[in-house]
Amino acid sequence: MSEKKANVEAETASAQHYFTLHDNVNGKSYDLPVLEGSEGPRVIDIRTLYRDAGVFTFDPGFTSTASCESGITYIDGENGILRHRGYSIEDLAENSDYLDVCYLLLHGELPSPEEKGDFDQTITSHTMLHEQLNYLYRGFRRDAHPMAVMVGVVGALSAFYHDSTDISDPRQRMTAAHRLIAKMPTIGAYSYKYCMGQPFVYPSNSLSYSENLLKMMFAVPTEEYEVNPVLARAMDRILILHADHEQNASTSTVRLAGSSGANPFACIAAGIASLWGPAHGGANEAVLKMLEEIGSKDQIPNYIKRAKDVKDDYRLMGFGHRVYKNYDPRAKVMRKTCHDVLGELGINDPLLEVAMELERIAVEDDYFVERKLYPNVDFYSGIILKALRLPTNMFTVIFAIARTVGWIAHWKEMMSEGSTKIGRPRQLYVGETERKFTAVDVRESKQSRGWSWLWGGNG
Ligand code: SDX
């Protein structure tokens, strides 16, 4: 852990830099300490603001709010920089494997050869599911979305692994982290097999993490399955690129769930649910559907026009990012991996042509340039996953498998800080002020407002 982290409280007490807030109504001023991290924007410590000034800050979507201090991932959105514990994503994607990155995110350092051997062996030894869990799948319809199945099964893990739910015990916290990292590929692959109506394929301890994931998804009992090393490497790189990304929506969901003392399995299930949204991890599935809908390059102008139309809420999926106002560095690596995989498989996917032409046009268009909308991590990943023969409804499952280590690393960081305060944001109340109850027989009769009024429509 960086020295900086341990000194935040001390820095608040002895801050030399303040933002002074002046209330021109009551004429009072409030000095708010400014805290500095290892790099990136400084923060104004507003923890005493409500106590001293009786006001809240207002920041829907948290566009200007730091929710915590963390030493795991650093993003510089203006310059398209992403680093995990100081290592650039480009370096990690090129030179490490996914379990190296898991160890790095969990422990803060890349593993030594001995540490790598032990960690890989530990993860491998946790890849099977409790046999009773396999029966849980039978409660779902065969045509259920695999993400719906994954949310349910991961939430159920706390009904099976009671010896790793005591969040006050660091050893149990680490065991839960190992179990989640190890079992997510099995849970995801079984979700896929169940929806396909094929038998589950057990993990093999002789295979690497990514080789196992491919085998559990695509092997069938009727024939030998040989893992293609190029595809396994591509999958491993996809997992690395999706491993963690600071305080994104699903990671913040995991932190908020964890702040109440919920067990780690329940917290990760909450993160999976949040990731599923098309504005977040569900975007990779949405990108493929968008490219298939566009169909050919000559249709691109029509979709660009729709995306720019303020009256149309249509958006180019895979474009834009809350933090990156430059190229998402992961998208660059993903695009190269896309070419490698399609080249290796000899696939000439017209959707890649459409994607590249869409990117070329969009990044030159004023609407996108002014709003700093560039391709993000989801723009190319779907094309690779399609080339790996995954159905689109499995794309976010792969994202969830990869991001589990990021979620659990943030949860572990928060839990190891000792007394975690429960997350409890406030609000700007704009509802009715106090009014007296009236019995139904004296209330003015009104023409029925109709159903749309009941569900919040404008009826
Ligand atoms: C991920 O946070 C993370 O780190 C997430 C993630 C991770 O690793 O965890 O990186 C993974 O979720 C990547 C993002 C995947 N989502 C998509 O690709 C969906 C399409 N993109 C968006 O809907 C949007 O760009 C967001 C949600 C990603 C970001 O939205 P913001 O930051 O709230 O930006 P905004 O909605 O305020 O948009 C700013 C402007 C608006 O126009 P104006 O009102 O200023 O006129 O840009 C426009 C938006 O209409 N805009 C788009 C657009 N994205 C934003 N217009 C067309 N197409 C788009 N994709």
Short mmCIF file of C-alpha atoms and ligand atoms in Angstrom, two decimals:
data_model
loop_
_atom_site.label_atom_id
_atom_site.label_comp_id
_atom_site.label_asym_id
_atom_site.label_seq_id
_atom_site.Cartn_x
_atom_site.Cartn_y
_atom_site.Cartn_z
CA MET A 1 0.00 0.00 0.00
CA SER A 2 1.39 3.46 -0.87
CA GLU A 3 2.55 5.62 2.04
CA LYS A 4 0.08 8.26 0.85
CA LYS A 5 -2.92 6.15 1.82
CA ALA A 6 -2.03 5.89 5.46
CA ASN A 7 -1.61 9.66 5.85
CA VAL A 8 -4.94 10.96 4.58
CA GLU A 9 -6.39 11.56 8.05
CA ALA A 10 -3.16 13.19 9.22
CA GLU A 11 -3.20 15.36 6.08
CA THR A 12 -6.75 16.54 6.82
CA ALA A 13 -5.71 17.64 10.27
CA SER A 14 -2.66 19.53 9.07
CA ALA A 15 -3.79 20.62 5.59
CA GLN A 16 -2.01 23.73 4.33
CA HIS A 17 -4.31 24.11 1.34
CA TYR A 18 -7.98 25.03 1.78
CA PHE A 19 -11.00 25.83 -0.37
CA THR A 20 -12.92 28.57 1.40
CA LEU A 21 -16.67 28.34 0.93
CA HIS A 22 -18.45 31.66 1.45
CA ASP A 23 -22.18 31.69 2.24
CA ASN A 24 -23.32 35.10 1.02
CA VAL A 25 -26.67 34.68 2.80
CA ASN A 26 -25.43 34.30 6.36
CA GLY A 27 -22.04 35.92 5.62
CA LYS A 28 -20.12 32.93 7.01
CA SER A 29 -17.05 31.30 5.43
CA TYR A 30 -15.96 27.70 5.79
CA ASP A 31 -12.38 26.48 5.21
CA LEU A 32 -12.44 23.00 3.64
CA PRO A 33 -9.13 21.07 3.65
CA VAL A 34 -7.69 20.01 0.27
CA LEU A 35 -6.14 16.53 0.18
CA GLU A 36 -3.59 15.35 -2.36
CA GLY A 37 -3.14 11.73 -3.53
CA SER A 38 -0.13 10.13 -5.25
CA GLU A 39 -1.34 11.57 -8.58
CA GLY A 40 -4.54 12.85 -10.18
CA PRO A 41 -6.97 15.56 -9.06
CA ARG A 42 -6.82 16.77 -5.45
CA VAL A 43 -10.00 16.47 -3.38
CA ILE A 44 -11.85 18.88 -1.12
CA ASP A 45 -12.62 17.15 2.17
CA ILE A 46 -16.30 18.01 2.79
CA ARG A 47 -16.92 15.51 5.59
CA THR A 48 -17.69 18.27 8.10
CA LEU A 49 -19.72 20.46 5.72
CA TYR A 50 -23.21 19.42 6.84
CA ARG A 51 -22.20 19.58 10.53
CA ASP A 52 -20.68 23.08 10.16
CA ALA A 53 -22.77 24.70 7.40
CA GLY A 54 -26.00 22.67 7.39
CA VAL A 55 -25.82 22.04 3.62
CA PHE A 56 -25.26 19.00 1.38
CA THR A 57 -23.33 18.96 -1.89
CA PHE A 58 -25.33 17.95 -4.97
CA ASP A 59 -23.72 15.70 -7.60
CA PRO A 60 -26.13 13.22 -9.31
CA GLY A 61 -24.06 10.58 -11.13
CA PHE A 62 -21.03 11.58 -9.05
CA THR A 63 -19.34 13.41 -11.93
CA SER A 64 -17.20 15.45 -9.48
CA THR A 65 -17.21 13.24 -6.39
CA ALA A 66 -14.50 11.02 -4.94
CA SER A 67 -16.27 8.33 -2.89
CA CYS A 68 -13.18 6.81 -1.27
CA GLU A 69 -9.41 6.69 -1.26
CA SER A 70 -7.90 3.76 -3.16
CA GLY A 71 -4.50 2.56 -4.28
CA ILE A 72 -5.62 -0.06 -6.79
CA THR A 73 -6.25 1.65 -10.16
CA TYR A 74 -5.41 5.07 -11.56
CA ILE A 75 -7.14 6.55 -14.60
CA ASP A 76 -6.19 9.77 -16.36
CA GLY A 77 -9.20 10.29 -18.64
CA GLU A 78 -7.81 13.33 -20.42
CA ASN A 79 -4.67 11.47 -21.52
CA GLY A 80 -6.13 7.97 -21.91
CA ILE A 81 -4.02 6.44 -19.14
CA LEU A 82 -4.98 3.33 -17.14
CA ARG A 83 -2.61 1.81 -14.56
CA HIS A 84 -3.09 -0.97 -12.03
CA ARG A 85 -0.85 -0.51 -8.96
CA GLY A 86 1.39 1.66 -11.17
CA TYR A 87 1.67 -0.74 -14.14
CA SER A 88 0.17 0.46 -17.46
CA ILE A 89 -2.64 -1.61 -18.96
CA GLU A 90 -0.66 -1.83 -22.21
CA ASP A 91 2.30 -3.35 -20.34
CA LEU A 92 0.13 -5.79 -18.42
CA ALA A 93 -1.89 -6.86 -21.48
CA GLU A 94 1.30 -7.50 -23.45
CA ASN A 95 3.47 -9.16 -20.80
CA SER A 96 1.38 -10.72 -18.02
CA ASP A 97 -1.43 -13.21 -17.68
CA TYR A 98 -4.78 -12.73 -16.00
CA LEU A 99 -3.84 -14.47 -12.74
CA ASP A 100 -0.72 -12.27 -12.48
CA VAL A 101 -3.05 -9.25 -12.70
CA CYS A 102 -5.38 -10.81 -10.10
CA TYR A 103 -2.47 -11.20 -7.70
CA LEU A 104 -1.34 -7.62 -8.43
CA LEU A 105 -4.81 -6.15 -7.79
CA LEU A 106 -5.24 -8.15 -4.58
CA HIS A 107 -1.77 -7.74 -3.08
CA GLY A 108 -0.31 -4.59 -4.66
CA GLU A 109 2.74 -6.28 -6.24
CA LEU A 110 3.37 -8.65 -9.16
CA PRO A 111 3.96 -12.17 -7.79
CA SER A 112 7.44 -13.68 -7.44
CA PRO A 113 7.85 -17.05 -9.21
CA GLU A 114 7.06 -18.85 -5.93
CA GLU A 115 4.09 -16.59 -5.18
CA LYS A 116 2.77 -17.12 -8.71
CA GLY A 117 3.03 -20.89 -8.37
CA ASP A 118 1.18 -20.86 -5.03
CA PHE A 119 -1.50 -18.41 -6.20
CA ASP A 120 -2.21 -20.21 -9.47
CA GLN A 121 -2.44 -23.51 -7.58
CA THR A 122 -4.79 -21.99 -4.99
CA ILE A 123 -7.12 -20.63 -7.66
CA THR A 124 -7.04 -23.92 -9.58
CA SER A 125 -7.98 -25.83 -6.42
CA HIS A 126 -11.17 -23.74 -6.01
CA THR A 127 -12.55 -23.99 -9.57
CA MET A 128 -15.19 -26.67 -8.88
CA LEU A 129 -18.64 -25.81 -7.53
CA HIS A 130 -20.35 -27.59 -4.62
CA GLU A 131 -22.26 -30.38 -6.39
CA GLN A 132 -25.58 -29.18 -4.91
CA LEU A 133 -25.08 -25.84 -6.67
CA ASN A 134 -25.30 -27.63 -10.01
CA TYR A 135 -28.94 -28.45 -9.19
CA LEU A 136 -29.69 -24.74 -8.69
CA TYR A 137 -29.38 -24.19 -12.44
CA ARG A 138 -32.37 -26.48 -13.03
CA GLY A 139 -34.64 -23.89 -11.44
CA PHE A 140 -34.08 -21.56 -14.42
CA ARG A 141 -35.76 -21.68 -17.81
CA ARG A 142 -33.44 -22.91 -20.52
CA ASP A 143 -33.94 -19.64 -22.40
CA ALA A 144 -32.97 -17.50 -19.39
CA HIS A 145 -30.34 -14.83 -20.08
CA PRO A 146 -27.01 -16.18 -18.74
CA MET A 147 -26.54 -12.97 -16.74
CA ALA A 148 -29.81 -13.65 -14.91
CA VAL A 149 -28.53 -17.14 -14.09
CA MET A 150 -25.12 -15.83 -13.00
CA VAL A 151 -26.64 -13.23 -10.64
CA GLY A 152 -28.73 -15.95 -9.01
CA VAL A 153 -25.96 -18.53 -8.66
CA VAL A 154 -23.36 -16.07 -7.33
CA GLY A 155 -25.85 -14.75 -4.77
CA ALA A 156 -26.46 -18.37 -3.70
CA LEU A 157 -22.74 -18.97 -2.96
CA SER A 158 -23.27 -17.51 0.52
CA ALA A 159 -25.65 -20.41 1.16
CA PHE A 160 -22.79 -22.85 0.53
CA TYR A 161 -19.49 -21.39 1.66
CA HIS A 162 -20.23 -20.38 5.25
CA ASP A 163 -16.56 -20.74 6.19
CA SER A 164 -15.69 -17.61 4.16
CA THR A 165 -18.46 -15.19 5.07
CA ASP A 166 -17.04 -13.80 8.34
CA ILE A 167 -15.97 -10.41 6.99
CA SER A 168 -14.08 -9.57 10.18
CA ASP A 169 -11.59 -12.40 9.54
CA PRO A 170 -8.88 -11.47 6.98
CA ARG A 171 -8.23 -15.14 6.23
CA GLN A 172 -11.90 -15.74 5.43
CA ARG A 173 -11.96 -12.58 3.31
CA MET A 174 -9.03 -13.90 1.27
CA THR A 175 -10.61 -17.36 0.93
CA ALA A 176 -13.80 -15.73 -0.37
CA ALA A 177 -11.72 -13.73 -2.86
CA HIS A 178 -9.96 -16.88 -4.09
CA ARG A 179 -13.24 -18.79 -4.37
CA LEU A 180 -14.93 -16.02 -6.34
CA ILE A 181 -12.04 -15.57 -8.79
CA ALA A 182 -11.78 -19.34 -9.25
CA LYS A 183 -15.48 -20.16 -9.56
CA MET A 184 -16.72 -17.39 -11.82
CA PRO A 185 -15.52 -19.10 -15.05
CA THR A 186 -17.22 -22.33 -13.94
CA ILE A 187 -20.43 -20.48 -13.03
CA GLY A 188 -20.37 -18.54 -16.31
CA ALA A 189 -19.61 -21.60 -18.44
CA TYR A 190 -22.34 -23.62 -16.70
CA SER A 191 -24.80 -20.75 -17.34
CA TYR A 192 -23.95 -21.03 -21.02
CA LYS A 193 -24.12 -24.85 -21.12
CA TYR A 194 -27.46 -24.83 -19.29
CA CYS A 195 -28.97 -22.39 -21.80
CA MET A 196 -27.57 -24.52 -24.65
CA GLY A 197 -29.06 -27.69 -23.16
CA GLN A 198 -25.60 -29.31 -23.04
CA PRO A 199 -24.06 -31.15 -20.04
CA PHE A 200 -21.75 -29.21 -17.72
CA VAL A 201 -18.02 -29.73 -18.37
CA TYR A 202 -15.96 -29.85 -15.19
CA PRO A 203 -12.81 -27.70 -14.91
CA SER A 204 -9.46 -29.38 -15.59
CA ASN A 205 -6.60 -28.71 -13.17
CA SER A 206 -4.11 -29.22 -15.99
CA LEU A 207 -5.36 -26.17 -17.90
CA SER A 208 -4.70 -22.46 -17.39
CA TYR A 209 -7.47 -20.12 -16.25
CA SER A 210 -8.44 -19.00 -19.77
CA GLU A 211 -7.94 -22.46 -21.32
CA ASN A 212 -10.34 -23.85 -18.69
CA LEU A 213 -12.93 -21.20 -19.46
CA LEU A 214 -12.88 -22.05 -23.18
CA LYS A 215 -12.97 -25.77 -22.52
CA MET A 216 -15.88 -25.56 -20.03
CA MET A 217 -17.84 -23.53 -22.57
CA PHE A 218 -17.10 -25.42 -25.77
CA ALA A 219 -16.08 -29.02 -24.94
CA VAL A 220 -18.70 -31.78 -25.30
CA PRO A 221 -18.47 -35.32 -23.85
CA THR A 222 -18.58 -36.88 -27.32
CA GLU A 223 -15.18 -35.71 -28.50
CA GLU A 224 -11.74 -34.57 -27.40
CA TYR A 225 -11.38 -30.80 -27.03
CA GLU A 226 -8.12 -29.12 -27.95
CA VAL A 227 -7.70 -25.53 -26.73
CA ASN A 228 -6.42 -23.22 -29.46
CA PRO A 229 -3.53 -21.35 -27.74
CA VAL A 230 -4.14 -18.19 -29.79
CA LEU A 231 -7.77 -18.08 -28.67
CA ALA A 232 -6.78 -18.82 -25.07
CA ARG A 233 -4.28 -15.94 -25.20
CA ALA A 234 -6.95 -13.66 -26.69
CA MET A 235 -9.39 -14.61 -23.94
CA ASP A 236 -6.72 -14.04 -21.30
CA ARG A 237 -6.05 -10.58 -22.74
CA ILE A 238 -9.77 -9.76 -22.75
CA LEU A 239 -9.93 -10.75 -19.07
CA ILE A 240 -6.92 -8.52 -18.26
CA LEU A 241 -8.45 -5.55 -20.10
CA HIS A 242 -11.69 -5.86 -18.09
CA ALA A 243 -10.15 -6.70 -14.69
CA ASP A 244 -10.61 -3.37 -12.93
CA HIS A 245 -11.48 0.22 -13.65
CA GLU A 246 -11.49 2.38 -10.50
CA GLN A 247 -14.86 3.43 -9.03
CA ASN A 248 -17.15 2.53 -11.98
CA ALA A 249 -20.85 1.88 -11.39
CA SER A 250 -20.57 -1.83 -10.57
CA THR A 251 -17.48 -1.42 -8.36
CA SER A 252 -19.20 1.41 -6.48
CA THR A 253 -22.21 -0.92 -6.10
CA VAL A 254 -19.97 -3.58 -4.54
CA ARG A 255 -18.42 -1.02 -2.18
CA LEU A 256 -21.81 0.33 -1.12
CA ALA A 257 -23.18 -3.19 -0.53
CA GLY A 258 -20.02 -4.09 1.41
CA SER A 259 -20.28 -0.98 3.57
CA SER A 260 -23.39 -2.45 5.22
CA GLY A 261 -21.42 -5.57 6.22
CA ALA A 262 -23.02 -7.81 3.59
CA ASN A 263 -21.04 -10.97 2.82
CA PRO A 264 -18.68 -10.91 -0.18
CA PHE A 265 -20.79 -13.26 -2.32
CA ALA A 266 -23.87 -11.02 -1.92
CA CYS A 267 -21.75 -7.95 -2.75
CA ILE A 268 -20.40 -9.50 -5.96
CA ALA A 269 -23.94 -10.53 -6.98
CA ALA A 270 -24.91 -6.85 -6.61
CA GLY A 271 -21.96 -5.86 -8.78
CA ILE A 272 -23.01 -8.33 -11.49
CA ALA A 273 -26.52 -6.88 -11.50
CA SER A 274 -25.16 -3.35 -11.94
CA LEU A 275 -22.71 -4.38 -14.67
CA TRP A 276 -25.57 -5.86 -16.73
CA GLY A 277 -26.94 -2.45 -17.73
CA PRO A 278 -26.36 -1.44 -21.39
CA ALA A 279 -24.76 1.85 -20.29
CA HIS A 280 -22.11 -0.20 -18.45
CA GLY A 281 -20.99 -3.79 -19.01
CA GLY A 282 -24.02 -4.65 -21.12
CA ALA A 283 -22.64 -2.33 -23.82
CA ASN A 284 -20.55 -5.07 -25.48
CA GLU A 285 -23.70 -7.06 -26.24
CA ALA A 286 -25.39 -3.84 -27.36
CA VAL A 287 -22.46 -2.98 -29.68
CA LEU A 288 -22.81 -6.27 -31.57
CA LYS A 289 -26.56 -5.75 -31.93
CA MET A 290 -25.91 -2.20 -33.18
CA LEU A 291 -23.32 -3.35 -35.75
CA GLU A 292 -25.65 -6.11 -36.96
CA GLU A 293 -28.49 -3.57 -37.22
CA ILE A 294 -26.29 -1.16 -39.20
CA GLY A 295 -25.37 -4.13 -41.39
CA SER A 296 -23.17 -2.36 -43.95
CA LYS A 297 -20.92 0.67 -44.25
CA ASP A 298 -23.35 2.59 -46.44
CA GLN A 299 -25.89 2.61 -43.59
CA ILE A 300 -23.46 4.24 -41.12
CA PRO A 301 -24.40 7.89 -41.89
CA ASN A 302 -28.03 7.18 -40.94
CA TYR A 303 -27.01 5.88 -37.51
CA ILE A 304 -24.51 8.68 -36.92
CA LYS A 305 -27.34 11.11 -37.72
CA ARG A 306 -29.62 9.44 -35.20
CA ALA A 307 -26.90 9.44 -32.52
CA LYS A 308 -26.45 13.20 -33.02
CA ASP A 309 -30.18 13.99 -32.96
CA VAL A 310 -30.98 15.53 -29.55
CA LYS A 311 -34.61 14.47 -30.00
CA ASP A 312 -33.55 10.84 -30.46
CA ASP A 313 -32.15 9.06 -27.39
CA TYR A 314 -30.30 6.66 -29.71
CA ARG A 315 -26.60 6.35 -28.83
CA LEU A 316 -23.66 4.72 -30.55
CA MET A 317 -22.96 1.82 -28.21
CA GLY A 318 -19.29 1.36 -27.41
CA PHE A 319 -18.69 5.11 -27.73
CA GLY A 320 -18.18 7.63 -24.96
CA HIS A 321 -17.07 7.28 -21.38
CA ARG A 322 -17.64 9.11 -18.12
CA VAL A 323 -13.91 9.35 -17.47
CA TYR A 324 -12.07 8.93 -20.78
CA LYS A 325 -12.21 12.11 -22.84
CA ASN A 326 -9.57 10.55 -25.04
CA TYR A 327 -9.14 7.10 -26.51
CA ASP A 328 -9.85 4.34 -23.97
CA PRO A 329 -6.40 2.65 -23.87
CA ARG A 330 -8.14 -0.71 -23.56
CA ALA A 331 -9.96 -0.13 -26.87
CA LYS A 332 -6.61 0.24 -28.65
CA VAL A 333 -5.35 -3.09 -27.29
CA MET A 334 -8.73 -4.68 -28.01
CA ARG A 335 -8.65 -3.51 -31.63
CA LYS A 336 -5.20 -5.05 -32.14
CA THR A 337 -6.35 -8.29 -30.48
CA CYS A 338 -9.37 -8.25 -32.78
CA HIS A 339 -7.15 -8.21 -35.86
CA ASP A 340 -4.90 -10.94 -34.36
CA VAL A 341 -7.82 -13.29 -33.61
CA LEU A 342 -9.65 -12.77 -36.90
CA GLY A 343 -6.35 -13.20 -38.74
CA GLU A 344 -5.51 -16.38 -36.84
CA LEU A 345 -8.95 -17.81 -37.50
CA GLY A 346 -8.99 -16.62 -41.11
CA ILE A 347 -12.28 -14.84 -40.44
CA ASN A 348 -13.24 -11.90 -42.59
CA ASP A 349 -16.08 -10.53 -40.46
CA PRO A 350 -17.93 -7.74 -42.27
CA LEU A 351 -18.92 -6.37 -38.85
CA LEU A 352 -15.26 -5.50 -38.24
CA GLU A 353 -15.28 -3.48 -41.45
CA VAL A 354 -18.45 -1.72 -40.29
CA ALA A 355 -16.90 -1.08 -36.84
CA MET A 356 -13.71 0.37 -38.25
CA GLU A 357 -15.58 2.61 -40.71
CA LEU A 358 -17.94 3.72 -37.92
CA GLU A 359 -14.94 4.59 -35.76
CA ARG A 360 -13.22 6.44 -38.61
CA ILE A 361 -16.30 8.57 -39.37
CA ALA A 362 -17.25 9.22 -35.74
CA VAL A 363 -13.85 10.34 -34.49
CA GLU A 364 -13.75 12.96 -37.29
CA ASP A 365 -17.31 14.20 -36.73
CA ASP A 366 -17.64 17.51 -34.81
CA TYR A 367 -20.46 16.17 -32.60
CA PHE A 368 -18.22 13.41 -31.27
CA VAL A 369 -15.07 15.51 -31.24
CA GLU A 370 -16.70 18.34 -29.24
CA ARG A 371 -18.06 15.85 -26.70
CA LYS A 372 -14.81 13.87 -26.65
CA LEU A 373 -16.61 10.64 -27.52
CA TYR A 374 -14.17 7.89 -28.48
CA PRO A 375 -14.50 4.11 -28.74
CA ASN A 376 -14.40 2.49 -25.30
CA VAL A 377 -13.43 -0.99 -24.13
CA ASP A 378 -16.74 -2.45 -25.33
CA PHE A 379 -16.46 -1.32 -28.94
CA TYR A 380 -14.25 -4.11 -30.26
CA SER A 381 -14.59 -6.78 -27.57
CA GLY A 382 -17.87 -8.08 -28.98
CA ILE A 383 -16.31 -8.79 -32.39
CA ILE A 384 -13.56 -10.86 -30.76
CA LEU A 385 -16.02 -12.75 -28.55
CA LYS A 386 -18.18 -13.45 -31.61
CA ALA A 387 -15.06 -14.81 -33.38
CA LEU A 388 -14.51 -17.05 -30.32
CA ARG A 389 -18.01 -18.39 -31.05
CA LEU A 390 -19.69 -16.90 -27.98
CA PRO A 391 -23.33 -15.86 -28.38
CA THR A 392 -23.94 -12.13 -27.70
CA ASN A 393 -25.81 -12.89 -24.46
CA MET A 394 -22.55 -14.31 -23.04
CA PHE A 395 -20.49 -11.17 -23.67
CA THR A 396 -21.34 -9.48 -20.37
CA VAL A 397 -20.85 -12.80 -18.58
CA ILE A 398 -17.21 -12.69 -19.75
CA PHE A 399 -16.98 -9.08 -18.54
CA ALA A 400 -18.34 -10.15 -15.12
CA ILE A 401 -15.86 -13.05 -14.89
CA ALA A 402 -13.00 -10.63 -15.59
CA ARG A 403 -14.23 -7.83 -13.31
CA THR A 404 -14.78 -10.07 -10.27
CA VAL A 405 -11.15 -9.59 -9.22
CA GLY A 406 -11.53 -5.80 -9.42
CA TRP A 407 -14.72 -5.89 -7.38
CA ILE A 408 -13.26 -8.14 -4.70
CA ALA A 409 -9.98 -6.19 -4.57
CA HIS A 410 -11.92 -2.98 -3.86
CA TRP A 411 -14.13 -4.77 -1.34
CA LYS A 412 -11.02 -6.19 0.37
CA GLU A 413 -9.34 -2.73 0.37
CA MET A 414 -12.42 -1.18 1.96
CA MET A 415 -12.84 -3.97 4.56
CA SER A 416 -9.17 -3.83 5.56
CA GLU A 417 -9.54 -0.15 6.46
CA GLY A 418 -11.06 -1.19 9.80
CA SER A 419 -14.26 0.65 10.77
CA THR A 420 -16.02 1.04 7.41
CA LYS A 421 -18.72 3.72 7.54
CA ILE A 422 -21.96 2.59 5.92
CA GLY A 423 -22.50 4.46 2.65
CA ARG A 424 -25.56 6.66 3.06
CA PRO A 425 -25.91 9.54 0.57
CA ARG A 426 -28.49 12.28 1.23
CA GLN A 427 -30.74 14.13 -1.27
CA LEU A 428 -32.27 17.41 -2.35
CA TYR A 429 -35.91 16.87 -1.29
CA VAL A 430 -38.39 18.27 -3.83
CA GLY A 431 -41.57 16.46 -2.73
CA GLU A 432 -44.69 17.66 -0.88
CA THR A 433 -44.29 19.62 2.33
CA GLU A 434 -46.34 18.58 5.37
CA ARG A 435 -50.09 18.13 4.82
CA LYS A 436 -52.97 16.61 6.81
CA PHE A 437 -54.47 13.19 6.08
CA THR A 438 -58.02 13.21 4.68
CA ALA A 439 -60.42 10.27 4.86
CA VAL A 440 -61.33 8.83 1.47
CA ASP A 441 -65.00 9.85 1.74
CA VAL A 442 -64.13 13.54 2.04
CA ARG A 443 -61.47 13.65 -0.62
CA GLU A 444 -62.48 15.51 -3.74
CA SER A 445 -63.50 13.05 -6.38
CA LYS A 446 -61.29 13.28 -9.46
CA GLN A 447 -61.75 11.89 -12.92
CA SER A 448 -59.56 8.76 -12.86
CA ARG A 449 -56.10 9.80 -13.94
CA GLY A 450 -55.67 6.60 -15.90
CA TRP A 451 -52.98 3.91 -15.74
CA SER A 452 -50.11 6.00 -17.16
CA TRP A 453 -50.36 8.33 -14.17
CA LEU A 454 -49.94 5.35 -11.85
CA TRP A 455 -46.67 4.25 -13.39
CA GLY A 456 -45.26 7.78 -13.62
CA GLY A 457 -46.28 8.57 -17.20
CA ASN A 458 -47.48 12.05 -18.17
CA GLY A 459 -51.13 11.02 -18.29
C1 SDX B 1 -18.15 0.77 -19.46
O1 SDX B 1 -17.16 3.79 -15.65
C2 SDX B 1 -16.41 2.87 -16.18
O2 SDX B 1 -15.21 2.83 -15.96
C3 SDX B 1 -17.14 1.87 -17.07
C4 SDX B 1 -16.25 0.88 -17.83
C5 SDX B 1 -15.55 -0.07 -16.87
O3 SDX B 1 -14.52 -0.64 -17.29
O4 SDX B 1 -16.09 -0.33 -15.77
O5 SDX B 1 -15.28 1.56 -18.60
C6 SDX B 1 -17.08 0.00 -18.76
O6 SDX B 1 -19.25 0.83 -18.96
C7 SDX B 1 -17.82 1.52 -20.72
C8 SDX B 1 -19.02 2.38 -21.27
C9 SDX B 1 -19.92 1.43 -22.03
N1 SDX B 1 -21.18 2.12 -22.39
C10 SDX B 1 -21.46 2.46 -23.67
O7 SDX B 1 -20.68 2.30 -24.62
C11 SDX B 1 -22.87 3.02 -23.86
C12 SDX B 1 -22.81 4.25 -24.79
N2 SDX B 1 -22.16 5.34 -24.05
C13 SDX B 1 -22.91 6.11 -23.17
O8 SDX B 1 -24.22 5.93 -22.95
C14 SDX B 1 -22.17 7.18 -22.40
O9 SDX B 1 -21.14 7.64 -23.16
C15 SDX B 1 -21.68 6.73 -21.04
C16 SDX B 1 -22.81 6.19 -20.20
C17 SDX B 1 -20.63 5.69 -21.19
C18 SDX B 1 -21.09 7.96 -20.35
O10 SDX B 1 -22.13 8.84 -20.17
P1 SDX B 1 -21.89 10.23 -19.38
O11 SDX B 1 -20.50 10.37 -18.89
O12 SDX B 1 -22.97 10.37 -18.37
O13 SDX B 1 -22.00 11.26 -20.52
P2 SDX B 1 -23.35 11.93 -20.94
O14 SDX B 1 -24.43 10.91 -21.05
O15 SDX B 1 -23.57 13.11 -20.06
O16 SDX B 1 -23.02 12.40 -22.44
C19 SDX B 1 -22.36 13.64 -22.68
C20 SDX B 1 -22.85 14.07 -24.06
C21 SDX B 1 -24.38 14.06 -24.18
O17 SDX B 1 -24.72 14.99 -25.21
P3 SDX B 1 -25.22 16.50 -24.77
O18 SDX B 1 -26.32 16.31 -23.76
O19 SDX B 1 -23.99 17.17 -24.19
O20 SDX B 1 -25.69 17.11 -26.07
O21 SDX B 1 -22.40 13.11 -25.04
C22 SDX B 1 -23.52 12.45 -25.63
C23 SDX B 1 -24.71 12.69 -24.70
O22 SDX B 1 -25.92 12.66 -25.43
N3 SDX B 1 -23.16 11.04 -25.72
C24 SDX B 1 -23.40 10.28 -26.78
C25 SDX B 1 -22.86 9.02 -26.45
N4 SDX B 1 -22.34 9.05 -25.21
C26 SDX B 1 -22.54 10.31 -24.76
N5 SDX B 1 -24.01 10.53 -27.97
C27 SDX B 1 -24.07 9.50 -28.85
N6 SDX B 1 -23.56 8.27 -28.61
C28 SDX B 1 -22.96 7.99 -27.43
N7 SDX B 1 -22.48 6.77 -27.19
#
